[in-house]
Structure formats: C-alpha cells, structure tokens
PDB file of C-alpha atoms in Angstrom:
ATOM      1  CA  SER A  17    -156.580  74.036 -40.084  1.00 68.00           C
ATOM      2  CA  GLY A  18    -153.164  75.081 -39.582  1.00 73.00           C
ATOM      3  CA  VAL A  19    -151.589  78.575 -38.846  1.00 75.00           C
ATOM      4  CA  MET A  20    -151.200  79.956 -42.832  1.00 77.00           C
ATOM      5  CA  GLU A  21    -153.844  82.040 -44.075  1.00 74.00           C
ATOM      6  CA  THR A  22    -156.462  80.110 -46.327  1.00 74.00           C
ATOM      7  CA  LYS A  23    -158.141  81.606 -49.190  1.00 74.00           C
ATOM      8  CA  SER A  24    -161.577  82.722 -49.145  1.00 71.00           C
ATOM      9  CA  ASP A  25    -162.543  79.631 -51.345  1.00 70.00           C
ATOM     10  CA  GLN A  26    -161.525  76.869 -49.077  1.00 70.00           C
ATOM     11  CA  ALA A  27    -163.909  75.795 -46.204  1.00 68.00           C
ATOM     12  CA  LEU A  28    -161.349  75.766 -43.177  1.00 73.00           C
ATOM     13  CA  VAL A  29    -159.837  78.808 -42.241  1.00 80.00           C
ATOM     14  CA  GLY A  30    -156.065  79.540 -41.046  1.00 82.00           C
ATOM     15  CA  VAL A  31    -155.220  81.089 -37.665  1.00 87.00           C
ATOM     16  CA  GLN A  32    -153.491  84.115 -39.829  1.00 89.00           C
ATOM     17  CA  ASN A  33    -156.708  84.945 -40.870  1.00 89.00           C
ATOM     18  CA  TYR A  34    -158.574  84.950 -37.713  1.00 90.00           C
ATOM     19  CA  LEU A  35    -155.697  87.209 -36.413  1.00 93.00           C
ATOM     20  CA  GLU A  36    -155.741  89.601 -39.729  1.00 92.00           C
ATOM     21  CA  LYS A  37    -159.684  89.781 -39.173  1.00 93.00           C
ATOM     22  CA  ALA A  38    -159.298  90.433 -35.460  1.00 94.00           C
ATOM     23  CA  ALA A  39    -156.554  93.632 -36.534  1.00 94.00           C
ATOM     24  CA  GLU A  40    -158.800  94.865 -38.789  1.00 94.00           C
ATOM     25  CA  GLN A  41    -161.251  95.541 -36.198  1.00 94.00           C
ATOM     26  CA  LEU A  42    -158.649  97.887 -34.325  1.00 94.00           C
ATOM     27  CA  LYS A  43    -159.717  99.782 -37.482  1.00 92.00           C
ATOM     28  CA  PRO A  44    -155.913 100.724 -38.633  1.00 91.00           C
ATOM     29  CA  SER A  45    -155.420 102.944 -41.802  1.00 89.00           C
ATOM     30  CA  ALA A  46    -153.550 100.357 -43.878  1.00 90.00           C
ATOM     31  CA  PRO A  47    -154.476  96.912 -44.140  1.00 90.00           C
ATOM     32  CA  ILE A  48    -152.685  94.202 -41.887  1.00 90.00           C
ATOM     33  CA  LYS A  49    -150.494  91.273 -42.480  1.00 91.00           C
ATOM     34  CA  PHE A  50    -149.335  89.065 -39.696  1.00 90.00           C
ATOM     35  CA  HIS A  51    -145.814  87.003 -40.343  1.00 90.00           C
ATOM     36  CA  ILE A  52    -145.792  84.269 -38.048  1.00 88.00           C
ATOM     37  CA  SER A  53    -142.436  82.358 -37.060  1.00 87.00           C
ATOM     38  CA  SER A  54    -143.818  78.539 -37.260  1.00 83.00           C
ATOM     39  CA  ARG A  55    -146.189  77.263 -39.633  1.00 78.00           C
ATOM     40  CA  THR A  56    -148.196  74.276 -38.404  1.00 77.00           C
ATOM     41  CA  ASP A  57    -150.538  71.904 -40.736  1.00 74.00           C
ATOM     42  CA  THR A  58    -154.236  71.172 -39.800  1.00 73.00           C
ATOM     43  CA  GLY A  59    -154.704  69.279 -36.390  1.00 70.00           C
ATOM     44  CA  VAL A  60    -151.334  71.036 -35.212  1.00 74.00           C
ATOM     45  CA  HIS A  61    -151.233  73.153 -32.205  1.00 75.00           C
ATOM     46  CA  ALA A  62    -148.763  75.913 -31.599  1.00 77.00           C
ATOM     47  CA  LEU A  63    -147.439  76.881 -28.336  1.00 79.00           C
ATOM     48  CA  ALA A  64    -145.902  80.729 -28.202  1.00 82.00           C
ATOM     49  CA  ASN A  65    -145.687  81.164 -31.829  1.00 85.00           C
ATOM     50  CA  ALA A  66    -144.298  84.316 -32.559  1.00 90.00           C
ATOM     51  CA  ALA A  67    -145.951  86.602 -34.819  1.00 92.00           C
ATOM     52  CA  HIS A  68    -145.273  90.210 -36.219  1.00 92.00           C
ATOM     53  CA  LEU A  69    -147.542  93.214 -37.885  1.00 93.00           C
ATOM     54  CA  ASP A  70    -147.417  96.505 -38.944  1.00 92.00           C
ATOM     55  CA  ILE A  71    -150.135  98.224 -37.507  1.00 91.00           C
ATOM     56  CA  GLN A  72    -150.802 102.113 -38.506  1.00 90.00           C
ATOM     57  CA  ARG A  73    -153.479 104.355 -36.924  1.00 91.00           C
ATOM     58  CA  ALA A  74    -155.392 107.057 -38.473  1.00 89.00           C
ATOM     59  CA  PRO A  75    -153.368 110.936 -37.908  1.00 91.00           C
ATOM     60  CA  GLY A  76    -153.814 112.129 -34.515  1.00 91.00           C
ATOM     61  CA  LYS A  77    -154.598 108.234 -32.808  1.00 92.00           C
ATOM     62  CA  PRO A  78    -151.505 107.234 -30.813  1.00 92.00           C
ATOM     63  CA  ALA A  79    -149.921 104.315 -31.165  1.00 91.00           C
ATOM     64  CA  PHE A  80    -151.211 101.229 -29.132  1.00 93.00           C
ATOM     65  CA  THR A  81    -148.950  99.920 -26.541  1.00 94.00           C
ATOM     66  CA  GLY A  82    -148.283  96.540 -26.149  1.00 94.00           C
ATOM     67  CA  HIS A  83    -150.993  95.495 -23.649  1.00 96.00           C
ATOM     68  CA  GLN A  84    -153.864  97.389 -25.741  1.00 95.00           C
ATOM     69  CA  LEU A  85    -152.565  95.642 -28.764  1.00 95.00           C
ATOM     70  CA  ALA A  86    -152.798  92.348 -27.370  1.00 95.00           C
ATOM     71  CA  GLN A  87    -156.208  92.866 -25.159  1.00 96.00           C
ATOM     72  CA  GLY A  88    -157.907  94.577 -28.357  1.00 96.00           C
ATOM     73  CA  LEU A  89    -156.547  91.386 -30.541  1.00 96.00           C
ATOM     74  CA  ASN A  90    -158.050  89.116 -27.875  1.00 96.00           C
ATOM     75  CA  HIS A  91    -161.142  90.618 -27.531  1.00 97.00           C
ATOM     76  CA  HIS A  92    -161.965  90.417 -31.182  1.00 96.00           C
ATOM     77  CA  LEU A  93    -160.426  86.885 -31.422  1.00 94.00           C
ATOM     78  CA  ARG A  94    -163.349  85.638 -29.217  1.00 93.00           C
ATOM     79  CA  PRO A  95    -164.487  82.878 -29.207  1.00 91.00           C
ATOM     80  CA  GLU A  96    -161.707  81.318 -31.489  1.00 90.00           C
ATOM     81  CA  PRO A  97    -159.324  78.857 -29.155  1.00 87.00           C
ATOM     82  CA  ILE A  98    -156.561  81.863 -30.385  1.00 90.00           C
ATOM     83  CA  ARG A  99    -155.251  84.158 -27.867  1.00 92.00           C
ATOM     84  CA  SER A 100    -152.109  86.800 -27.747  1.00 93.00           C
ATOM     85  CA  LEU A 101    -149.947  86.210 -24.908  1.00 92.00           C
ATOM     86  CA  SER A 102    -147.944  89.583 -25.242  1.00 93.00           C
ATOM     87  CA  ALA A 103    -147.122  92.330 -27.592  1.00 94.00           C
ATOM     88  CA  GLN A 104    -144.573  94.533 -27.659  1.00 94.00           C
ATOM     89  CA  ARG A 105    -142.763  97.026 -30.044  1.00 93.00           C
ATOM     90  CA  VAL A 106    -139.671  95.787 -31.837  1.00 94.00           C
ATOM     91  CA  SER A 107    -137.304  97.293 -34.703  1.00 93.00           C
ATOM     92  CA  SER A 108    -138.678  97.564 -38.234  1.00 91.00           C
ATOM     93  CA  THR A 109    -135.963  95.018 -39.082  1.00 93.00           C
ATOM     94  CA  PHE A 110    -137.374  92.254 -37.225  1.00 93.00           C
ATOM     95  CA  HIS A 111    -138.965  89.510 -38.735  1.00 93.00           C
ATOM     96  CA  ALA A 112    -140.968  86.671 -36.985  1.00 91.00           C
ATOM     97  CA  ARG A 113    -139.829  84.212 -39.170  1.00 88.00           C
ATOM     98  CA  PHE A 114    -136.358  84.835 -39.807  1.00 89.00           C
ATOM     99  CA  CYS A 115    -135.513  86.357 -36.919  1.00 90.00           C
ATOM    100  CA  ALA A 116    -136.361  83.122 -34.830  1.00 87.00           C
ATOM    101  CA  LEU A 117    -133.363  81.838 -33.347  1.00 87.00           C
ATOM    102  CA  SER A 118    -134.822  78.093 -32.795  1.00 85.00           C
ATOM    103  CA  ARG A 119    -137.889  76.401 -32.553  1.00 84.00           C
ATOM    104  CA  THR A 120    -139.219  73.581 -30.401  1.00 84.00           C
ATOM    105  CA  TYR A 121    -141.505  71.013 -31.611  1.00 82.00           C
ATOM    106  CA  ILE A 122    -143.538  68.563 -29.040  1.00 82.00           C
ATOM    107  CA  TYR A 123    -144.911  65.346 -30.715  1.00 82.00           C
ATOM    108  CA  ARG A 124    -147.346  63.564 -27.999  1.00 83.00           C
ATOM    109  CA  LEU A 125    -148.222  59.694 -28.504  1.00 83.00           C
ATOM    110  CA  LEU A 126    -150.790  58.199 -26.466  1.00 82.00           C
ATOM    111  CA  LEU A 127    -150.097  54.458 -25.796  1.00 80.00           C
ATOM    112  CA  GLY A 128    -152.629  51.852 -24.773  1.00 77.00           C
ATOM    113  CA  CYS A 129    -155.756  53.035 -26.693  1.00 78.00           C
ATOM    114  CA  ALA A 130    -157.083  50.336 -28.900  1.00 76.00           C
ATOM    115  CA  HIS A 131    -159.753  52.702 -30.524  1.00 78.00           C
ATOM    116  CA  HIS A 132    -159.666  56.791 -30.626  1.00 78.00           C
ATOM    117  CA  SER A 133    -162.986  56.546 -28.436  1.00 82.00           C
ATOM    118  CA  GLN A 134    -160.619  55.213 -25.520  1.00 81.00           C
ATOM    119  CA  ILE A 135    -158.487  58.788 -26.209  1.00 81.00           C
ATOM    120  CA  PRO A 136    -159.664  60.999 -23.329  1.00 81.00           C
ATOM    121  CA  VAL A 137    -161.589  63.550 -24.152  1.00 82.00           C
ATOM    122  CA  PHE A 138    -159.594  66.490 -22.689  1.00 77.00           C
ATOM    123  CA  GLU A 139    -156.330  64.397 -24.802  1.00 80.00           C
ATOM    124  CA  ARG A 140    -158.418  64.372 -28.017  1.00 78.00           C
ATOM    125  CA  ASP A 141    -156.554  66.546 -30.607  1.00 77.00           C
ATOM    126  CA  LEU A 142    -153.592  66.988 -28.302  1.00 79.00           C
ATOM    127  CA  CYS A 143    -151.758  63.516 -28.856  1.00 81.00           C
ATOM    128  CA  TRP A 144    -151.701  60.781 -31.568  1.00 82.00           C
ATOM    129  CA  ALA A 145    -152.753  57.844 -30.535  1.00 82.00           C
ATOM    130  CA  PRO A 146    -150.763  54.942 -32.616  1.00 83.00           C
ATOM    131  CA  ALA A 147    -152.184  51.376 -32.719  1.00 78.00           C
ATOM    132  CA  GLY A 148    -150.455  48.396 -31.240  1.00 75.00           C
ATOM    133  CA  GLY A 149    -148.564  48.052 -28.282  1.00 75.00           C
ATOM    134  CA  PRO A 150    -145.782  49.153 -26.297  1.00 79.00           C
ATOM    135  CA  LEU A 151    -143.020  51.381 -27.904  1.00 83.00           C
ATOM    136  CA  ASP A 152    -139.286  50.198 -27.375  1.00 87.00           C
ATOM    137  CA  ILE A 153    -137.968  53.109 -25.815  1.00 88.00           C
ATOM    138  CA  PRO A 154    -134.195  52.672 -25.476  1.00 92.00           C
ATOM    139  CA  ALA A 155    -134.252  51.351 -29.406  1.00 94.00           C
ATOM    140  CA  MET A 156    -136.482  54.836 -30.408  1.00 92.00           C
ATOM    141  CA  ARG A 157    -133.551  56.917 -28.087  1.00 92.00           C
ATOM    142  CA  GLU A 158    -130.339  54.847 -30.222  1.00 94.00           C
ATOM    143  CA  ALA A 159    -132.025  55.923 -33.444  1.00 94.00           C
ATOM    144  CA  ALA A 160    -133.050  59.292 -32.609  1.00 93.00           C
ATOM    145  CA  LYS A 161    -129.035  59.980 -32.226  1.00 94.00           C
ATOM    146  CA  PHE A 162    -128.641  59.751 -36.350  1.00 94.00           C
ATOM    147  CA  LEU A 163    -131.208  62.873 -36.293  1.00 93.00           C
ATOM    148  CA  LEU A 164    -129.152  65.210 -34.099  1.00 95.00           C
ATOM    149  CA  GLY A 165    -126.994  67.439 -36.057  1.00 95.00           C
ATOM    150  CA  THR A 166    -127.069  69.048 -39.620  1.00 95.00           C
ATOM    151  CA  HIS A 167    -129.087  67.280 -42.294  1.00 94.00           C
ATOM    152  CA  ASP A 168    -130.807  67.645 -45.557  1.00 93.00           C
ATOM    153  CA  PHE A 169    -134.340  66.808 -44.861  1.00 87.00           C
ATOM    154  CA  SER A 170    -135.729  67.209 -48.550  1.00 87.00           C
ATOM    155  CA  THR A 171    -137.713  64.004 -48.068  1.00 88.00           C
ATOM    156  CA  PHE A 172    -140.128  65.802 -46.022  1.00 80.00           C
ATOM    157  CA  ARG A 173    -140.644  69.169 -47.652  1.00 77.00           C
ATOM    158  CA  SER A 174    -143.377  70.656 -48.987  1.00 71.00           C
ATOM    159  CA  LEU A 175    -143.983  70.325 -52.818  1.00 71.00           C
ATOM    160  CA  HIS A 176    -145.411  73.747 -53.229  1.00 68.00           C
ATOM    161  CA  ALA A 177    -143.067  76.074 -55.253  1.00 55.00           C
ATOM    162  CA  GLU A 178    -142.503  78.620 -52.300  1.00 60.00           C
ATOM    163  CA  ALA A 179    -140.810  75.516 -50.798  1.00 59.00           C
ATOM    164  CA  ALA A 180    -138.175  75.207 -53.730  1.00 64.00           C
ATOM    165  CA  ALA A 181    -136.912  78.554 -52.447  1.00 67.00           C
ATOM    166  CA  GLN A 182    -135.823  77.571 -49.390  1.00 77.00           C
ATOM    167  CA  SER A 183    -133.089  75.373 -47.907  1.00 83.00           C
ATOM    168  CA  PRO A 184    -133.937  71.759 -46.545  1.00 86.00           C
ATOM    169  CA  VAL A 185    -130.979  71.751 -44.452  1.00 90.00           C
ATOM    170  CA  ARG A 186    -132.045  71.827 -40.820  1.00 89.00           C
ATOM    171  CA  THR A 187    -129.653  71.467 -37.535  1.00 91.00           C
ATOM    172  CA  LEU A 188    -131.536  69.019 -34.675  1.00 92.00           C
ATOM    173  CA  GLN A 189    -129.690  70.547 -31.527  1.00 91.00           C
ATOM    174  CA  GLN A 190    -131.925  68.193 -29.136  1.00 91.00           C
ATOM    175  CA  LEU A 191    -133.959  65.136 -29.612  1.00 91.00           C
ATOM    176  CA  GLN A 192    -136.002  64.027 -26.089  1.00 89.00           C
ATOM    177  CA  LEU A 193    -138.006  60.615 -25.507  1.00 88.00           C
ATOM    178  CA  GLN A 194    -139.602  61.245 -22.160  1.00 84.00           C
ATOM    179  CA  PRO A 195    -142.241  58.605 -21.479  1.00 80.00           C
ATOM    180  CA  GLY A 196    -144.458  60.196 -18.933  1.00 75.00           C
ATOM    181  CA  PRO A 197    -148.336  60.610 -17.998  1.00 67.00           C
ATOM    182  CA  GLY A 198    -151.128  62.806 -20.116  1.00 62.00           C
ATOM    183  CA  PHE A 199    -151.377  66.740 -19.613  1.00 61.00           C
ATOM    184  CA  LEU A 200    -154.102  65.933 -17.681  1.00 59.00           C
ATOM    185  CA  ALA A 201    -153.837  62.244 -15.962  1.00 61.00           C
ATOM    186  CA  HIS A 202    -153.201  63.544 -12.306  1.00 57.00           C
ATOM    187  CA  HIS A 203    -156.786  64.505 -12.568  1.00 55.00           C
ATOM    188  CA  TYR A 204    -158.526  61.230 -13.679  1.00 55.00           C
ATOM    189  CA  LEU A 205    -156.153  58.850 -12.023  1.00 55.00           C
ATOM    190  CA  HIS A 206    -158.132  59.008  -8.601  1.00 49.00           C
TER     191      HIS A 206
END
C-alpha cells in the first residue's frame, strides 16, 4: 500500500509502518521515525530505496553495527516482503530524501495479454498489462525525447497540502524504452 506511513484508522499499512514497528522491537530508548528517500504508491515496488533513522539505545548499551541493525530489522520484518539490504552509520546532516542524488524509475508493460488472468503468476503485481495490440516503439522513443531535460511537472503532482511546498520542477536525465522478455521468461519459454 505504498512506502509512506499510513494512519492507524486505515485498512492498508505502509512500508514505513512496518519498518518503524520492526525498529521498536529493537528496544530503542526513544521513538523511531524512518525517513525514506522516495515514495511509492499502492501497488508500486521499490528496489534499493534508501532510508535513515536515528536509533538511541539505553544507557550502557553499545550502538548497533550496521550488520546488527539490518539483521535485527529483517528478523522483525518477517513475514512481510520488506528487507533491509544493508545499514551503515551516516553523518547527522544526512537525510535520505533530500541527499539523494537521483532516482531511477522502471515502468514495465506486458503486452499481448487479452485478460489479466493471462499474466504469468510471477509477473503479477510487477507489471502493467495494457489492453490492445503492439506498441509503436519508434514513435514512443521519438516522443520520449520531449520529456528529457528540466520541466515543470505540476500536472502530475499530488493535490495534498505538503506537495504545494515542494517544487514541481524536475530534471529527467535519461529515458529508455527497451523491449525485452519478462523477469522470469527464460524459465517458462521451454
């Protein structure tokens, strides 16, 4: 249901909620707040999304090593499909969201499915299967050139109050349209 924290009265729980709940199981001496580098919407997956947190231990307890923190979080994240790949100490001025140098987004389209039931089981929730025939890849590549550079993306921004304080101007450095097989195609082609 997305990365961002959801309120307790909502049915769906965000990744941030799970991370903070796992961190609380590590017995910190102060409440934990995760700050995540990039937000995702419901149904969108994030790979290697950076985050930071401040974790204070009780007096006399040594600080966690990066390995201990990642392992401890992963232990308490089970059985959720969320994992900490690594952790390391950073300076107090580091902020996962505002110090990010860039972000990479991958949008996967699965073509040739007349009905969502035709999507291979391991591809479900990992791609979008638009109805219709083949796409005109050369035309899409030509149109994509107009997105490169710095533009005002106000049309695509959230209507939430917090979005109004942020600039809608973004720089798109690279855009690729790359036809290819599914993630697991080599397993079911034979």
